[in-house]
Amino acid sequence: MKFYGVTSLSGAVRLAFFASAVCGPGAFNGAAAQEPVRIGVITDMTGPYSSLSGPGVVVGMKMAVDEFGGKVLGQPIEVLSADSGLKADIALSRAREWYDRQNVHMIVESSDSGSAVALQKLGADKKKITMFHSGTTALTNLECSPYGVHYAWDTYSMASGAARAAVQAGGNSWYFITADYVFGKSLEADASKIIRQLGGDIIGGVRHPLNVPDFASFLLSAQQSKAKVVGLANAGSDTQNAVKQAAEFGLGGGQKVVPLLMFDTDVKGLGLKVAQGMEFATAFYWDYDDKSREFANKFFAIHKSMPTMNHAGSYSATLQYLKAVQATGSLDADKVMKYLKSVKIEDAFARNGRIRVDGRMVHDIYQVRVKTPEESTGPSDILKVILTIKGDDAFMPLADSTCPLVKK
């Protein structure tokens, strides 16, 4: 296995370092030097989403490159990485630099929905392929693009699992605590639609800034609402802080806190004593089957933690992109996208996968339950898969899409 470590080197030093690390020694010697096929990843490296995305996304992509053999069309493959800081302007600036100065052919985004929408528009303008692991369903609706693939999950698929389970358990009145940006609003909207379809009511809600440490005032508002369910439309450390403080706050009246999006890293951050019994949807769990376990164990050997759905999704997106380039014998985005939309996607991440005309990668989703401390056999044994949800049932129906690419 090749080196997959430092991602913060800069300029020519970083490029040379990654070229050597990914492609192996001697790949660029003398007259044999070739222009590399460059792909990039923009993610949150140090902020509230860094554990569920961050450096692990880079690891997943480089594992795919290594598995592919380090070259495509006879050219070495180079992976560039950048920290978005959860700011769309930073993500856009770096992407423009990569496209205009370094001939980057494809970008994986695993940062935030605001950056994702901005990168979707830029990719369409530049005719460059972008693979997304942020949540907003805008990416496959009004903001869809012939060059964008919404890959691992979205707010509809995640909200569907958690909301359905809660309503079916009697939680028919909801109050939302929502992150005040594109992703949180999308997650709340998708969950609300499902809740109302199942006969539930939305009593009210409050919005909070990204990465807020104190949820006391928001939880007090939720308590006063008397809603049966307090839905958390946020992610990462925000979700963890809200759940922990709700337990400390002692929400009364039988209120139940339901996170609409959870990652393995959130469960581990909360601990099984706090998180036990929670049910949610996920696009990947490392212990699902032999293929997922084999990938996860290789990932763990590098990253020292099991992969989240963003980590595994980035591996899969990279691998499938490289396969498409090889199969078409071209780096032309139109040819590569046509091929990607024509094949079935099966690998360590995806089961029964396919990419629709709106750019949604449809695949199986899993309803999981957090294990009790007594059920767990080790630090990574945290979830139990209780239901496999077929992709056509998990994701927004194409008939409901507002994507201009969809013919109705």
Coordinates of C-alpha atoms in Angstrom, one line a residue:
M1 CA 0.0 0.0 0.0
K2 CA 1.4 3.4 -1.0
F3 CA 1.6 6.4 1.3
Y4 CA -1.7 8.3 1.9
G5 CA -0.7 10.8 4.6
V6 CA -0.1 14.6 4.5
T7 CA -2.6 16.7 2.5
S8 CA -1.5 20.2 3.6
L9 CA 1.6 20.6 1.5
S10 CA 1.5 23.5 -0.9
G11 CA 2.5 24.5 -4.4
A12 CA 5.0 22.6 -6.5
V13 CA 6.3 20.7 -3.4
R14 CA 2.8 19.2 -2.8
L15 CA 2.3 18.3 -6.4
A16 CA 5.7 16.6 -6.7
F17 CA 5.1 14.8 -3.4
F18 CA 1.7 13.5 -4.3
A19 CA 2.9 12.5 -7.8
S20 CA 5.6 10.4 -6.2
A21 CA 3.3 9.0 -3.5
V22 CA 0.5 8.0 -5.7
C23 CA 2.3 7.0 -8.9
G24 CA 5.5 5.5 -7.4
P25 CA 9.1 6.4 -7.9
G26 CA 10.4 6.9 -11.4
A27 CA 7.1 7.8 -12.9
F28 CA 8.3 11.3 -13.9
N29 CA 11.9 10.7 -14.7
G30 CA 13.5 12.4 -17.7
A31 CA 11.9 12.0 -21.1
A32 CA 9.5 9.5 -19.8
A33 CA 7.7 12.2 -17.7
Q34 CA 4.0 12.5 -18.7
E35 CA 1.4 15.0 -17.8
P36 CA -0.6 13.4 -15.0
V37 CA -4.3 12.9 -14.9
R38 CA -5.3 15.1 -12.0
I39 CA -8.3 14.7 -9.8
G40 CA -9.1 16.8 -6.7
V41 CA -11.0 16.7 -3.5
I42 CA -12.4 19.7 -1.6
T43 CA -13.5 18.9 1.9
D44 CA -13.6 20.1 5.5
M45 CA -10.2 19.2 6.8
T46 CA -10.2 20.7 10.3
G47 CA -13.8 21.9 11.1
P48 CA -17.0 20.2 12.5
Y49 CA -17.2 17.8 9.5
S50 CA -13.6 16.8 9.4
S51 CA -14.0 13.4 11.1
L52 CA -16.9 12.3 8.9
S53 CA -15.2 13.7 5.8
G54 CA -11.8 15.4 5.9
P55 CA -8.6 13.5 5.5
G56 CA -10.5 10.2 5.3
V57 CA -12.0 11.3 2.0
V58 CA -8.5 11.7 0.6
V59 CA -7.5 8.3 1.9
G60 CA -10.5 6.7 0.2
M61 CA -9.7 8.4 -3.1
K62 CA -6.0 7.4 -3.0
M63 CA -7.0 3.8 -2.2
A64 CA -9.1 3.8 -5.4
V65 CA -6.1 5.1 -7.4
D66 CA -3.8 2.5 -5.9
E67 CA -6.4 -0.3 -6.6
F68 CA -6.6 1.0 -10.2
G69 CA -2.8 0.7 -10.6
G70 CA -1.8 4.3 -10.3
K71 CA -2.3 5.0 -14.0
V72 CA -5.1 5.6 -16.5
L73 CA -4.8 5.7 -20.3
G74 CA -1.1 5.2 -19.7
Q75 CA -0.8 8.4 -17.6
P76 CA 0.0 8.7 -13.9
I77 CA -2.9 9.7 -11.7
E78 CA -2.4 12.6 -9.2
V79 CA -4.7 13.4 -6.3
L80 CA -4.9 17.0 -5.1
S81 CA -6.6 18.1 -1.9
A82 CA -7.9 21.3 -0.4
D83 CA -9.6 22.5 2.8
S84 CA -12.8 24.4 2.1
G85 CA -13.1 25.8 5.6
L86 CA -16.8 25.3 4.9
K87 CA -16.8 28.4 2.8
A88 CA -18.1 28.4 -0.8
D89 CA -15.8 31.2 -1.9
I90 CA -12.7 29.2 -0.8
A91 CA -14.0 26.1 -2.5
L92 CA -14.7 28.0 -5.7
S93 CA -11.3 29.7 -5.7
R94 CA -9.4 26.5 -5.3
A95 CA -11.5 24.7 -8.0
R96 CA -11.0 27.5 -10.5
E97 CA -7.2 27.4 -9.9
W98 CA -7.2 23.6 -10.4
Y99 CA -9.3 23.8 -13.6
D100 CA -7.5 26.8 -15.1
R101 CA -3.9 26.2 -14.1
Q102 CA -3.5 22.5 -13.3
N103 CA -5.9 20.8 -15.8
V104 CA -7.8 19.0 -13.1
H105 CA -10.4 16.7 -14.7
M106 CA -12.7 15.7 -11.9
I107 CA -13.4 17.0 -8.3
V108 CA -14.9 15.1 -5.4
E109 CA -16.7 17.5 -3.0
S110 CA -17.3 16.4 0.6
S111 CA -17.6 19.6 2.5
D112 CA -20.9 21.5 2.8
S113 CA -24.0 22.1 0.7
G114 CA -23.3 25.7 0.0
S115 CA -19.9 24.8 -1.5
A116 CA -21.5 21.9 -3.4
V117 CA -24.1 24.1 -5.2
A118 CA -21.4 26.6 -6.1
L119 CA -19.1 23.9 -7.4
Q120 CA -22.0 22.4 -9.4
K121 CA -22.4 25.6 -11.3
L122 CA -18.7 26.0 -11.9
G123 CA -18.4 22.4 -13.1
A124 CA -21.2 23.0 -15.6
D125 CA -19.6 26.2 -16.9
K126 CA -16.2 24.4 -17.3
K127 CA -17.6 21.1 -18.5
K128 CA -15.9 19.3 -15.6
I129 CA -17.2 16.3 -13.7
T130 CA -18.0 16.8 -10.0
M131 CA -18.9 14.0 -7.5
F132 CA -20.8 15.3 -4.4
H133 CA -21.1 13.9 -0.9
S134 CA -22.9 16.9 0.6
G135 CA -26.6 16.6 1.4
T136 CA -28.8 19.1 -0.4
T137 CA -31.2 17.7 -3.0
A138 CA -30.9 20.9 -4.9
L139 CA -28.0 19.2 -6.7
T140 CA -30.4 16.9 -8.5
N141 CA -33.3 19.3 -8.8
L142 CA -33.1 22.9 -10.0
E143 CA -29.3 23.0 -9.6
C144 CA -28.7 19.8 -11.5
S145 CA -26.0 19.6 -14.2
P146 CA -25.1 17.1 -16.9
Y147 CA -21.6 17.0 -15.3
G148 CA -22.6 16.5 -11.7
V149 CA -23.2 13.2 -9.7
H150 CA -24.8 13.3 -6.3
Y151 CA -23.1 10.2 -5.1
A152 CA -23.2 8.8 -1.6
W153 CA -26.4 10.1 0.0
D154 CA -28.7 13.1 0.2
T155 CA -31.1 14.7 2.7
Y156 CA -34.1 12.9 1.2
S157 CA -32.6 9.4 1.7
M158 CA -31.3 10.1 5.2
A159 CA -34.5 12.0 6.4
S160 CA -36.7 9.2 5.0
G161 CA -35.2 6.5 7.2
A162 CA -35.1 8.4 10.5
A163 CA -38.4 10.2 10.1
R164 CA -40.3 7.1 9.0
A165 CA -39.0 5.1 12.0
A166 CA -39.9 7.9 14.5
V167 CA -43.4 8.5 13.1
Q168 CA -44.2 4.8 13.0
A169 CA -43.1 4.6 16.6
G170 CA -45.7 7.2 17.6
G171 CA -43.8 10.4 17.0
N172 CA -46.5 12.3 15.1
S173 CA -45.7 15.8 16.2
W174 CA -42.3 17.4 15.4
Y175 CA -40.2 20.4 16.4
F176 CA -37.0 21.0 14.4
I177 CA -33.6 22.3 15.5
T178 CA -32.0 23.1 12.2
A179 CA -28.5 24.2 11.0
D180 CA -29.1 27.6 9.3
Y181 CA -27.7 27.0 5.9
V182 CA -28.5 25.1 2.7
F183 CA -28.0 21.6 4.0
G184 CA -30.0 22.0 7.2
K185 CA -32.9 23.6 5.5
S186 CA -32.9 20.8 2.9
L187 CA -32.8 18.1 5.5
E188 CA -35.7 19.8 7.4
A189 CA -37.8 20.2 4.3
D190 CA -37.3 16.6 3.1
A191 CA -38.1 15.2 6.6
S192 CA -41.2 17.5 6.9
K193 CA -42.6 16.2 3.6
I194 CA -42.3 12.6 4.7
I195 CA -43.7 13.3 8.2
R196 CA -46.8 15.0 6.7
Q197 CA -47.2 12.1 4.2
L198 CA -47.4 9.7 7.2
G199 CA -50.0 11.9 8.9
G200 CA -47.7 13.8 11.3
D201 CA -47.6 17.5 12.1
I202 CA -44.8 20.1 12.2
I203 CA -45.4 22.2 15.3
G204 CA -42.5 24.6 14.9
G205 CA -38.7 25.0 14.8
V206 CA -35.6 27.1 15.4
R207 CA -32.4 27.6 13.4
H208 CA -28.9 27.7 14.7
P209 CA -25.5 28.9 13.3
L210 CA -23.1 26.3 12.1
N211 CA -20.7 24.9 14.7
V212 CA -22.5 26.4 17.7
P213 CA -21.3 25.1 21.1
D214 CA -24.4 25.9 23.2
F215 CA -27.8 24.5 22.4
A216 CA -29.6 25.4 25.7
S217 CA -31.9 28.1 24.2
F218 CA -32.8 25.9 21.2
L219 CA -33.6 22.9 23.5
L220 CA -35.7 25.1 25.8
S221 CA -37.8 26.2 22.8
A222 CA -38.2 22.6 21.8
Q223 CA -39.2 21.6 25.3
Q224 CA -41.8 24.3 25.4
S225 CA -43.3 23.2 22.1
K226 CA -44.5 19.9 23.7
A227 CA -43.7 18.1 20.4
K228 CA -43.2 14.4 20.8
V229 CA -40.2 14.5 18.5
V230 CA -37.3 17.0 18.5
G231 CA -35.8 16.6 15.0
L232 CA -32.1 17.5 14.6
A233 CA -31.5 18.8 11.0
N234 CA -27.8 19.2 11.4
A235 CA -24.6 17.1 11.3
G236 CA -21.2 16.4 12.8
S237 CA -20.2 18.1 16.0
D238 CA -23.5 20.1 16.0
T239 CA -25.5 16.9 16.1
Q240 CA -23.3 15.5 18.9
N241 CA -23.5 18.6 21.0
A242 CA -27.3 18.8 20.6
V243 CA -27.8 15.1 21.6
K244 CA -25.4 15.4 24.6
Q245 CA -26.9 18.6 25.9
A246 CA -30.5 17.3 25.4
A247 CA -29.5 14.4 27.6
E248 CA -28.1 16.8 30.2
F249 CA -31.0 19.2 29.8
G250 CA -33.4 16.4 30.5
L251 CA -36.2 17.0 27.9
G252 CA -39.4 16.0 29.7
G253 CA -42.9 14.9 28.7
G254 CA -41.7 11.9 26.8
Q255 CA -40.0 14.0 24.1
K256 CA -37.6 12.0 21.9
V257 CA -34.6 13.5 20.2
V258 CA -34.2 12.2 16.6
P259 CA -31.1 13.1 14.6
L260 CA -32.0 13.0 10.9
L261 CA -28.4 12.5 9.8
M262 CA -25.8 10.4 11.7
F263 CA -22.4 9.1 10.9
D264 CA -20.4 6.3 12.5
T265 CA -18.1 9.0 13.9
D266 CA -21.1 10.7 15.6
V267 CA -22.1 7.5 17.3
K268 CA -18.5 7.0 18.6
G269 CA -18.4 10.6 19.7
L270 CA -21.6 10.3 21.7
G271 CA -20.7 6.8 23.0
L272 CA -23.0 3.8 23.1
K273 CA -24.4 4.7 26.5
V274 CA -25.9 7.9 25.1
A275 CA -26.6 6.8 21.5
Q276 CA -27.9 3.3 22.1
G277 CA -31.2 2.5 20.4
M278 CA -31.1 5.4 18.0
E279 CA -32.3 4.5 14.5
F280 CA -31.2 6.2 11.3
A281 CA -30.4 5.6 7.7
T282 CA -26.9 5.3 6.3
A283 CA -25.4 4.7 2.8
F284 CA -22.6 2.5 4.2
Y285 CA -21.7 0.5 7.2
W286 CA -18.3 -1.1 7.3
D287 CA -19.6 -4.5 8.7
Y288 CA -22.4 -5.0 6.2
D289 CA -20.8 -7.8 4.2
D290 CA -17.4 -9.3 3.1
K291 CA -16.8 -6.6 0.4
S292 CA -17.4 -3.8 2.9
R293 CA -15.3 -5.4 5.6
E294 CA -12.4 -6.0 3.2
F295 CA -12.4 -2.3 2.1
A296 CA -12.9 -1.1 5.7
N297 CA -10.0 -3.1 7.1
K298 CA -7.6 -1.7 4.5
F299 CA -8.9 1.8 5.2
F300 CA -8.4 1.3 9.0
A301 CA -4.8 0.2 8.5
I302 CA -4.2 3.6 7.0
H303 CA -6.6 6.0 8.8
K304 CA -6.9 4.2 12.1
S305 CA -10.7 4.4 12.1
M306 CA -13.4 2.7 10.1
P307 CA -14.7 4.5 7.1
T308 CA -17.9 6.6 7.1
M309 CA -20.2 6.7 4.1
N310 CA -18.4 9.8 2.8
H311 CA -15.0 8.0 3.0
A312 CA -16.3 4.9 1.3
G313 CA -18.4 7.0 -1.2
S314 CA -15.3 8.9 -2.3
Y315 CA -13.4 5.7 -2.9
S316 CA -16.3 4.4 -5.0
A317 CA -16.7 7.7 -7.0
T318 CA -13.0 7.8 -7.8
L319 CA -12.9 4.1 -8.8
Q320 CA -15.9 4.4 -11.0
Y321 CA -14.7 7.6 -12.7
L322 CA -11.3 5.9 -13.5
K323 CA -13.1 2.9 -14.9
A324 CA -15.2 5.1 -17.1
V325 CA -12.1 7.0 -18.4
Q326 CA -10.4 3.7 -19.2
A327 CA -13.5 2.2 -20.8
T328 CA -14.1 5.2 -23.1
G329 CA -10.4 5.8 -23.8
S330 CA -11.0 9.5 -23.1
L331 CA -10.9 12.3 -20.5
D332 CA -13.7 14.1 -22.3
A333 CA -16.4 14.8 -19.7
D334 CA -19.4 14.2 -22.0
K335 CA -18.1 10.7 -23.0
V336 CA -17.2 9.8 -19.5
M337 CA -20.6 10.9 -18.1
K338 CA -22.5 9.0 -20.9
Y339 CA -20.6 5.9 -19.9
L340 CA -21.2 6.4 -16.2
K341 CA -24.9 6.7 -16.7
S342 CA -25.0 3.5 -18.8
V343 CA -23.5 1.0 -16.4
K344 CA -24.4 -0.7 -13.1
I345 CA -22.3 0.4 -10.2
E346 CA -21.1 -2.4 -7.8
D347 CA -18.2 -2.2 -5.4
A348 CA -17.3 -2.1 -1.8
F349 CA -19.6 0.9 -1.3
A350 CA -22.4 0.6 -3.7
R351 CA -25.1 -2.1 -4.1
N352 CA -27.4 -2.0 -7.1
G353 CA -26.1 1.4 -8.1
R354 CA -26.9 3.5 -11.2
I355 CA -26.7 7.1 -12.1
R356 CA -29.9 8.7 -13.2
V357 CA -30.3 11.5 -15.8
D358 CA -30.7 14.0 -12.9
G359 CA -27.2 13.0 -11.6
R360 CA -28.5 11.1 -8.6
M361 CA -26.5 7.9 -7.9
V362 CA -29.3 5.5 -6.8
H363 CA -28.2 2.6 -4.6
D364 CA -29.3 0.6 -1.6
I365 CA -29.6 2.4 1.8
Y366 CA -29.5 0.8 5.2
Q367 CA -31.7 1.4 8.2
V368 CA -29.5 0.8 11.3
R369 CA -29.9 0.8 15.1
V370 CA -27.1 1.8 17.5
K371 CA -26.1 -1.2 19.6
T372 CA -26.1 -1.2 23.4
P373 CA -22.8 -1.4 25.3
E374 CA -23.6 -5.0 26.1
E375 CA -24.2 -5.9 22.5
S376 CA -21.0 -4.4 21.2
T377 CA -17.9 -6.6 20.9
G378 CA -15.4 -3.8 20.3
P379 CA -14.9 -0.1 19.6
S380 CA -16.0 -0.3 15.9
D381 CA -18.9 -2.7 16.6
I382 CA -21.6 0.0 17.0
L383 CA -24.4 -0.6 14.6
K384 CA -26.8 -3.3 13.6
V385 CA -28.4 -3.3 10.1
I386 CA -32.1 -3.9 10.5
L387 CA -33.4 -3.2 7.0
T388 CA -32.0 -2.8 3.5
I389 CA -33.9 -0.1 1.6
K390 CA -33.8 -0.4 -2.2
G391 CA -32.5 2.7 -3.9
D392 CA -35.8 3.4 -5.7
D393 CA -37.5 3.6 -2.4
A394 CA -34.8 5.5 -0.5
F395 CA -34.2 8.4 -2.9
M396 CA -36.6 11.0 -4.3
P397 CA -38.6 9.6 -7.2
L398 CA -37.4 10.9 -10.6
A399 CA -41.0 11.9 -11.2
D400 CA -40.8 14.4 -8.4
S401 CA -37.5 15.9 -9.7
T402 CA -37.5 19.6 -10.8
C403 CA -34.2 19.0 -12.7
P404 CA -34.4 20.6 -16.2
L405 CA -32.6 17.5 -17.6
V406 CA -35.6 15.3 -16.8
K407 CA -38.1 14.9 -19.6
K408 CA -41.7 14.7 -18.4

